[in-house]
mmCIF file of C-alpha atoms and ligand atoms in Angstrom:
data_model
loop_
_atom_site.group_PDB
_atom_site.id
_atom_site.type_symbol
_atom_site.label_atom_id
_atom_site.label_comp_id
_atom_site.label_asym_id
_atom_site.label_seq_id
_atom_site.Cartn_x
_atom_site.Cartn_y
_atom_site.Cartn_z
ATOM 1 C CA UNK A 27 0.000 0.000 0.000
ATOM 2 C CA UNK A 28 0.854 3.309 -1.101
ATOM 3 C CA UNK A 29 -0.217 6.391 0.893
ATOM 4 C CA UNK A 30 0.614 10.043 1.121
ATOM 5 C CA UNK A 31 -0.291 11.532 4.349
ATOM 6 C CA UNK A 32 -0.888 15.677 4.663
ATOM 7 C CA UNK A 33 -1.792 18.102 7.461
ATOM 8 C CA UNK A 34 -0.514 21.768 8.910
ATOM 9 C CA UNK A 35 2.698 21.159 11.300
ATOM 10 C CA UNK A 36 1.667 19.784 14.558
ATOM 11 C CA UNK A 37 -1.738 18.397 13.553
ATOM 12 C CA UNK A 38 0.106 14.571 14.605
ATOM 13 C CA UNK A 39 0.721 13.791 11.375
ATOM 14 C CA UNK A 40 4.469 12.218 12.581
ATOM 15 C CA UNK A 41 2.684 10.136 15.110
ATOM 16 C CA UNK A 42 -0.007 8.966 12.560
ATOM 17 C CA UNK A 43 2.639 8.139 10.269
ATOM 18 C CA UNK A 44 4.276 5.699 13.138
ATOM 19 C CA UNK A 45 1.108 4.138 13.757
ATOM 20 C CA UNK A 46 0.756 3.706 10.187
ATOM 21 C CA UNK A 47 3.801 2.459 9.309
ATOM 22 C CA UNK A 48 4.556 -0.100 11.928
ATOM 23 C CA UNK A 49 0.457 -1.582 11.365
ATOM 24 C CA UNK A 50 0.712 -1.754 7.678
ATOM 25 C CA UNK A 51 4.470 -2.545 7.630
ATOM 26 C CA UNK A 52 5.430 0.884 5.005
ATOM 27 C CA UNK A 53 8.492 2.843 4.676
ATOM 28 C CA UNK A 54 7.970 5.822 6.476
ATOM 29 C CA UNK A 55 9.502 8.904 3.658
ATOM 30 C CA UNK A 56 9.675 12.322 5.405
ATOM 31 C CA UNK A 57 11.176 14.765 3.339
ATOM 32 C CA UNK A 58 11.040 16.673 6.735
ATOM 33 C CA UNK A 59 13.016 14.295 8.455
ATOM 34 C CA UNK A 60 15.165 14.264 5.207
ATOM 35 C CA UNK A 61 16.418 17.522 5.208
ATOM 36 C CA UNK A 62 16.890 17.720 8.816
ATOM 37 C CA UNK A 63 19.076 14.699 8.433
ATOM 38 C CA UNK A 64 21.042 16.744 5.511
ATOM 39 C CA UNK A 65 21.312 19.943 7.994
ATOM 40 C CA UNK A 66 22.445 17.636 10.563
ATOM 41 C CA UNK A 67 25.634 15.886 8.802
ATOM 42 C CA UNK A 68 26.620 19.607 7.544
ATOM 43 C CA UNK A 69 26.148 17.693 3.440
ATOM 44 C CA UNK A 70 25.748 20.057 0.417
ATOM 45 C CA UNK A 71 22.160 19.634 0.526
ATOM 46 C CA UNK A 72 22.191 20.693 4.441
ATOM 47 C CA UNK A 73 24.184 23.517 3.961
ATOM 48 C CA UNK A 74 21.349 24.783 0.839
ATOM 49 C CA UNK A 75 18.771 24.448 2.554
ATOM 50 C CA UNK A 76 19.263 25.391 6.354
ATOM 51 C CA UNK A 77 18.311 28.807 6.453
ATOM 52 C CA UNK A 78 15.314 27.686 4.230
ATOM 53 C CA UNK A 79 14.277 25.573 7.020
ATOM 54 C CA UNK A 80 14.704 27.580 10.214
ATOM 55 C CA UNK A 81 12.710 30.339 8.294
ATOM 56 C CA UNK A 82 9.708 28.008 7.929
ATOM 57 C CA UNK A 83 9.677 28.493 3.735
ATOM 58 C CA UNK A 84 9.858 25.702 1.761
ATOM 59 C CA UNK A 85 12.339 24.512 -0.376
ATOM 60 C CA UNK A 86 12.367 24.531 -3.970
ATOM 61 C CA UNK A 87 10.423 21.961 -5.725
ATOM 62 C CA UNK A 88 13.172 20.809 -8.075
ATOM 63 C CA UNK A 89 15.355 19.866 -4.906
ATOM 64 C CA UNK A 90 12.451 17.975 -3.359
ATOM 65 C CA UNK A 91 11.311 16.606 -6.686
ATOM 66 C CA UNK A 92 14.945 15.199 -7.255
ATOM 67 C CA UNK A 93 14.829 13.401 -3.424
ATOM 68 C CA UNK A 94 11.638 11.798 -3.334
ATOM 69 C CA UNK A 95 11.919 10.567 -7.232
ATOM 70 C CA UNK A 96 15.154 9.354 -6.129
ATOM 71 C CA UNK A 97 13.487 7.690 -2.634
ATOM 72 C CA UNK A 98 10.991 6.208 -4.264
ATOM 73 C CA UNK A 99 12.952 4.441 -6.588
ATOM 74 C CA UNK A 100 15.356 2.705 -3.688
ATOM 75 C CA UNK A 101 14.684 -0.869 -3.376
ATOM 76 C CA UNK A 102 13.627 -0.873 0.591
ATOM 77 C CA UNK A 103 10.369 1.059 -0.373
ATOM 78 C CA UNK A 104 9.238 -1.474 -2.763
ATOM 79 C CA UNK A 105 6.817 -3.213 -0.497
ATOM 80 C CA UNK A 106 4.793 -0.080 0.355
ATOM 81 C CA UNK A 107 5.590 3.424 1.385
ATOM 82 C CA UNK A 108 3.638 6.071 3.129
ATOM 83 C CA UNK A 109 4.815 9.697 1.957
ATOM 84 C CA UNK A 110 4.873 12.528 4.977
ATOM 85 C CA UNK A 111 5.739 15.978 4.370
ATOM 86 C CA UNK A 112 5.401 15.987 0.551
ATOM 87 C CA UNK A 113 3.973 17.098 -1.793
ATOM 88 C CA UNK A 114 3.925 20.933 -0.310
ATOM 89 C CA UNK A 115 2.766 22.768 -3.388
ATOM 90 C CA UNK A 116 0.450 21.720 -6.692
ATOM 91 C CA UNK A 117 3.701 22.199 -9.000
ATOM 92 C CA UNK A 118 5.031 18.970 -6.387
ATOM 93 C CA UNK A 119 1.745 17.055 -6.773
ATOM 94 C CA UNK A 120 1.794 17.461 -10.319
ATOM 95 C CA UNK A 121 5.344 16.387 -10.329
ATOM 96 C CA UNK A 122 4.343 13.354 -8.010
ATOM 97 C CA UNK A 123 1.377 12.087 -10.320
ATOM 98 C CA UNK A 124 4.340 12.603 -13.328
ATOM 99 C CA UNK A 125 7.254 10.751 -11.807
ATOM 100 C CA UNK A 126 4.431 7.860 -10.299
ATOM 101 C CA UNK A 127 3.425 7.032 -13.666
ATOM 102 C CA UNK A 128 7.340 7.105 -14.962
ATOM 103 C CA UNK A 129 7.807 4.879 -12.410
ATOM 104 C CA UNK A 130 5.046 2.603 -12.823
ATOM 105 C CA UNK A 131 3.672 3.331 -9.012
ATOM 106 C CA UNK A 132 0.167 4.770 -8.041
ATOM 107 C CA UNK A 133 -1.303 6.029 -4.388
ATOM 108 C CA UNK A 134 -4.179 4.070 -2.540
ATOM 109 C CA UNK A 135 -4.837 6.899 -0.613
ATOM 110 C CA UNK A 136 -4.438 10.445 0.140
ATOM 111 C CA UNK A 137 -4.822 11.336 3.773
ATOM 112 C CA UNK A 138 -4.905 15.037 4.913
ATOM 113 C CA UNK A 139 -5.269 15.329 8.860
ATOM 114 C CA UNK A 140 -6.966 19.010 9.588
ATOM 115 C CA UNK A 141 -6.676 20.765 13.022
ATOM 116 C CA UNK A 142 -7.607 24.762 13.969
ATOM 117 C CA UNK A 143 -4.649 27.415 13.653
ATOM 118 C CA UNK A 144 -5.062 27.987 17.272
ATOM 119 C CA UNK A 145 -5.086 24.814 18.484
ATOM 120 C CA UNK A 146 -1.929 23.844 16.610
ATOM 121 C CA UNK A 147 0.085 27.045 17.711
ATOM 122 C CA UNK A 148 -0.954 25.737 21.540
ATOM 123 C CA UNK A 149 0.351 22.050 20.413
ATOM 124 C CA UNK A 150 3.508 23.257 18.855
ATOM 125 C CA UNK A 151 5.358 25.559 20.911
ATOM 126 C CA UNK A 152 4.909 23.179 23.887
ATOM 127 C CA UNK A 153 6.057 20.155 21.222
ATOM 128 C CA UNK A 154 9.525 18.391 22.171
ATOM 129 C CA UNK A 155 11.460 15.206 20.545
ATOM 130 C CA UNK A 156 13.992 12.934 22.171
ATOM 131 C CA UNK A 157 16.949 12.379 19.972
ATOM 132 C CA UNK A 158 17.599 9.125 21.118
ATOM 133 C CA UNK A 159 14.449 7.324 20.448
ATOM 134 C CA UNK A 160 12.875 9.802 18.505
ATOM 135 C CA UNK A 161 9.430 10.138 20.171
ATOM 136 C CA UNK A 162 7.384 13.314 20.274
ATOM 137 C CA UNK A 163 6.369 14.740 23.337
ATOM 138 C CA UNK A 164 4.114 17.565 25.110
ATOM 139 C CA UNK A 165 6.376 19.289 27.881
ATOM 140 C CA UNK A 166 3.991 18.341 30.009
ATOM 141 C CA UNK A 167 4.600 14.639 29.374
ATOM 142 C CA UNK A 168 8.318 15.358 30.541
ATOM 143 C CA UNK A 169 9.130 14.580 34.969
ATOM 144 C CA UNK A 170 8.945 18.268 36.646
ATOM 145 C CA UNK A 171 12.103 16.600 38.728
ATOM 146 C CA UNK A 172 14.221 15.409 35.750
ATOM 147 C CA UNK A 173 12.513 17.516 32.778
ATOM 148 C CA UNK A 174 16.280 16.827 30.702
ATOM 149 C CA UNK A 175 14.905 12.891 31.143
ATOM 150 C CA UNK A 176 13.382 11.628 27.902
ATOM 151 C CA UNK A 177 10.102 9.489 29.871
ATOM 152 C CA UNK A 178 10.002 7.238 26.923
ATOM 153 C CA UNK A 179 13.406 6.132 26.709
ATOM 154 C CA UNK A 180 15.009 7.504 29.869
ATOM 155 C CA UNK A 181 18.405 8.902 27.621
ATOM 156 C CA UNK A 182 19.387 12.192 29.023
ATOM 157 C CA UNK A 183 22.177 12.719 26.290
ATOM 158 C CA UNK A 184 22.032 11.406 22.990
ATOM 159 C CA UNK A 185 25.618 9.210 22.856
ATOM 160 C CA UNK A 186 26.170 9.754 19.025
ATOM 161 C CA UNK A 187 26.541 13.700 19.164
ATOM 162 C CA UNK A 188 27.001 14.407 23.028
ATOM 163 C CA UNK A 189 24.010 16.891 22.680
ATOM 164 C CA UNK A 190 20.898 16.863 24.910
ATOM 165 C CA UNK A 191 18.007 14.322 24.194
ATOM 166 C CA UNK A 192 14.944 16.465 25.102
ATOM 167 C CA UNK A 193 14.781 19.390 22.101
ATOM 168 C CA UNK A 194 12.947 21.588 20.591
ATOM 169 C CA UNK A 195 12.923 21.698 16.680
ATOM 170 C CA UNK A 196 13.967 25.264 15.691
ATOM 171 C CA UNK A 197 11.209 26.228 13.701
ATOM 172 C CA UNK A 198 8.879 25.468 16.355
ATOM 173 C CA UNK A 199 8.600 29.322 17.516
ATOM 174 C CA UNK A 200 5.295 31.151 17.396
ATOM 175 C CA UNK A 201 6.377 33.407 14.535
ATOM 176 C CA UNK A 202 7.844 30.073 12.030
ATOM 177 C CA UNK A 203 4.788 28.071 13.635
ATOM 178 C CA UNK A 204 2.319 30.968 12.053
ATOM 179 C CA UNK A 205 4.055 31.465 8.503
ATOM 180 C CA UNK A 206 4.326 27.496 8.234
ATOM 181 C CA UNK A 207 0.674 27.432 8.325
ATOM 182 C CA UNK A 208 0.121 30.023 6.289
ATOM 183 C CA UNK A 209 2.302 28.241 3.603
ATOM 184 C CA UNK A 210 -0.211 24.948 4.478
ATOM 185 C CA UNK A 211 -3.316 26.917 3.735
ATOM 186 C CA UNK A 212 -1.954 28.376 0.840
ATOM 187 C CA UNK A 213 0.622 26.042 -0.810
ATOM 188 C CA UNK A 214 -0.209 22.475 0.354
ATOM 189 C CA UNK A 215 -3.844 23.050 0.057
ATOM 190 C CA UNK A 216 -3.323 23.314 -3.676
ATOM 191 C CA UNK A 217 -1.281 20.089 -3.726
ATOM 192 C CA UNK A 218 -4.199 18.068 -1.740
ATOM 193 C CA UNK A 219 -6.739 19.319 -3.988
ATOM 194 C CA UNK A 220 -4.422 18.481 -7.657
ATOM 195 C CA UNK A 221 -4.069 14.848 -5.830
ATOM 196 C CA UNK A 222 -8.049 14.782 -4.530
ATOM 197 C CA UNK A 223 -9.034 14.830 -8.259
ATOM 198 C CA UNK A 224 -6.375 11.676 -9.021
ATOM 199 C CA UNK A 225 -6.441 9.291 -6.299
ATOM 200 C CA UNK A 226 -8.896 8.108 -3.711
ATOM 201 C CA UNK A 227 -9.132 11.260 -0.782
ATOM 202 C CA UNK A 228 -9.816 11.812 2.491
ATOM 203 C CA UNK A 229 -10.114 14.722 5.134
ATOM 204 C CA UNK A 230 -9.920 13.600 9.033
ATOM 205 C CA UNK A 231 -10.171 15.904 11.810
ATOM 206 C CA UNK A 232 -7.161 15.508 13.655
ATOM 207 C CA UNK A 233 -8.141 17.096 17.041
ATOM 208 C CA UNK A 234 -8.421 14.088 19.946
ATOM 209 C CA UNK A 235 -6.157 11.729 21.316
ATOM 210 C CA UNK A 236 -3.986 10.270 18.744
ATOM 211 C CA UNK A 237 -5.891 7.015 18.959
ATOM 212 C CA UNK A 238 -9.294 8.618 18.274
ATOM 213 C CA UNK A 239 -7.743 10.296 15.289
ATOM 214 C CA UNK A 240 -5.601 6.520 14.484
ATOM 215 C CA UNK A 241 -9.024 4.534 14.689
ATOM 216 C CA UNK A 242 -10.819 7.426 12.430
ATOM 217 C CA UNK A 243 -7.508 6.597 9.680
ATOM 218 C CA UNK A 244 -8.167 3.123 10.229
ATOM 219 C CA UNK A 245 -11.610 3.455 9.349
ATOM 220 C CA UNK A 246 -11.177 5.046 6.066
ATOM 221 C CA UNK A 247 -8.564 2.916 4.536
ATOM 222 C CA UNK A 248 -10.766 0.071 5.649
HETATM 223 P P1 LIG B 306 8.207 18.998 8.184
HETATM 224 O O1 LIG B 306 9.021 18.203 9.157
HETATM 225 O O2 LIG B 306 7.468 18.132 7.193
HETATM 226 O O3 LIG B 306 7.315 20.003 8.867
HETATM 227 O O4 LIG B 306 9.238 19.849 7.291
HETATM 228 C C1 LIG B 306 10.096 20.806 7.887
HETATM 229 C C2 LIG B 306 10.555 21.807 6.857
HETATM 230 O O5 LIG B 306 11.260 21.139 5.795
HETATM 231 C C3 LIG B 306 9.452 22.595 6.157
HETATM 232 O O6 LIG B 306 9.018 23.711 6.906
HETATM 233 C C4 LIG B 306 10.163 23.002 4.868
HETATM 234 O O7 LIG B 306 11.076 24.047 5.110
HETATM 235 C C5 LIG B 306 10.989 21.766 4.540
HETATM 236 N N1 LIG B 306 10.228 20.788 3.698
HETATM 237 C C6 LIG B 306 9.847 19.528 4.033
HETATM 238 N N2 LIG B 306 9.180 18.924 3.027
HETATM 239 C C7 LIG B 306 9.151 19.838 2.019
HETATM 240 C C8 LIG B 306 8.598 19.844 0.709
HETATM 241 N N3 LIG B 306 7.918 18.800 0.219
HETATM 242 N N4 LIG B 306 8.753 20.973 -0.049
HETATM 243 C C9 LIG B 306 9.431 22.039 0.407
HETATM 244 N N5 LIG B 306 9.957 22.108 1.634
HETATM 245 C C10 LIG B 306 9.842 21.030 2.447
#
């Protein structure tokens, strides 16, 4: 199965995508997690596109065209793949529909997860990640007593890079969180509606636990 998964930052789109990917046994592609990776090791690609990033603006659809077509073609994906973080724009989801059809691959299902402005500014800027075992938190979810702690793993340092585990991503201020969604409502919206009139579509409110949204995902793809 084949599935491309879209929603505004913070809507739990990354925890969805777990779910989904360890039930249906896909390869999880964030083009998120992607470049972060690239900024990370200090690569070419890293270095072009860091400021890009931390700004909250995306980056430009030939780069991202030339990853994912590249991704999609590796031979670890072959058994199913579930898409996060792209397409971001219609020129993307045109490209997408183009390179599927080079490729001889389609999409079962398009997934957008929707969630008010206000309630995703409140979710975000209180939003941390362990590095170590890369699970997504609330602050609150972190021990008042040990708040460096991660609660799911219990690393306090991560021992590849020496660097704290608890973090917060960078563009996770109020100011990137608001012109991030403003690029969703704008830019992405175009790319779910190019894919709603190609493959088979469907909106889900994500506000409720992450299991209420999970069992509303599950009901959909059936
Ligand atoms: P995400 O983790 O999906 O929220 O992505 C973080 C950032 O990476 C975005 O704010 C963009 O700067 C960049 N990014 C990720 N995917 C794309 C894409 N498909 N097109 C352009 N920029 C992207």
């Amino acid at each position: 199965m084949n599935l491309v998964l879209m929603g505004p930052p913070g809507v739990g789109k990354g925890t969805q995508a777990r779910y989904l990917v360890e039930g249906r046994r896909l390869v999880h592609i964030s083009t998120g997690d992607m470049l972060r990776a690239a900024v990370a090791s200090g690569s070419e690609l890293g270095q072009k596109v860091e400021a890009v990033l931390a700004a909250g603006e995306l980056v430009s659809d030939d780069l991202m065209m030339d990853l994912v077509k590249d991704r999609l073609q590796q031979p670890d994906v072959a058994g199913g793949w579930l898409l996060d973080g792209f397409p971001r724009t219609g020129a993307q989801a045109e490209g997408l529909i183009g390179m599927l059809e080079e490729i001889g691959q389609t999409v079962d299902a398009v997934l957008v997860i929707t969630a008010p402005d206000e309630e995703i500014v409140r979710r975000l800027t209180q939003r941390v990640t362990c590095r170590v075992c890369g699970k997504i938190m609330n602050r609150k979810d972190l021990d008042p007593a040990r708040p460096g702690v991660c609660p799911a793993c219990g690393a306090e340092t991560d021992p590849v890079t020496g660097k704290a585990a608890i973090y917060q991503r960078d563009d996770d201020t109020e100011a990137t969180i608001r012109r991030r969604l403003q690029v969703f409502a704008t830019e992405t919206m175009a790319a779910a509606r190019v894919l709603q009139g190609r493959f088979p579509y469907h909106e889900i409110v994500g506000t409720g636990t992450p299991d209420e949204v999970a069992r509303k995902v599950a009901d959909v793809l059936g």
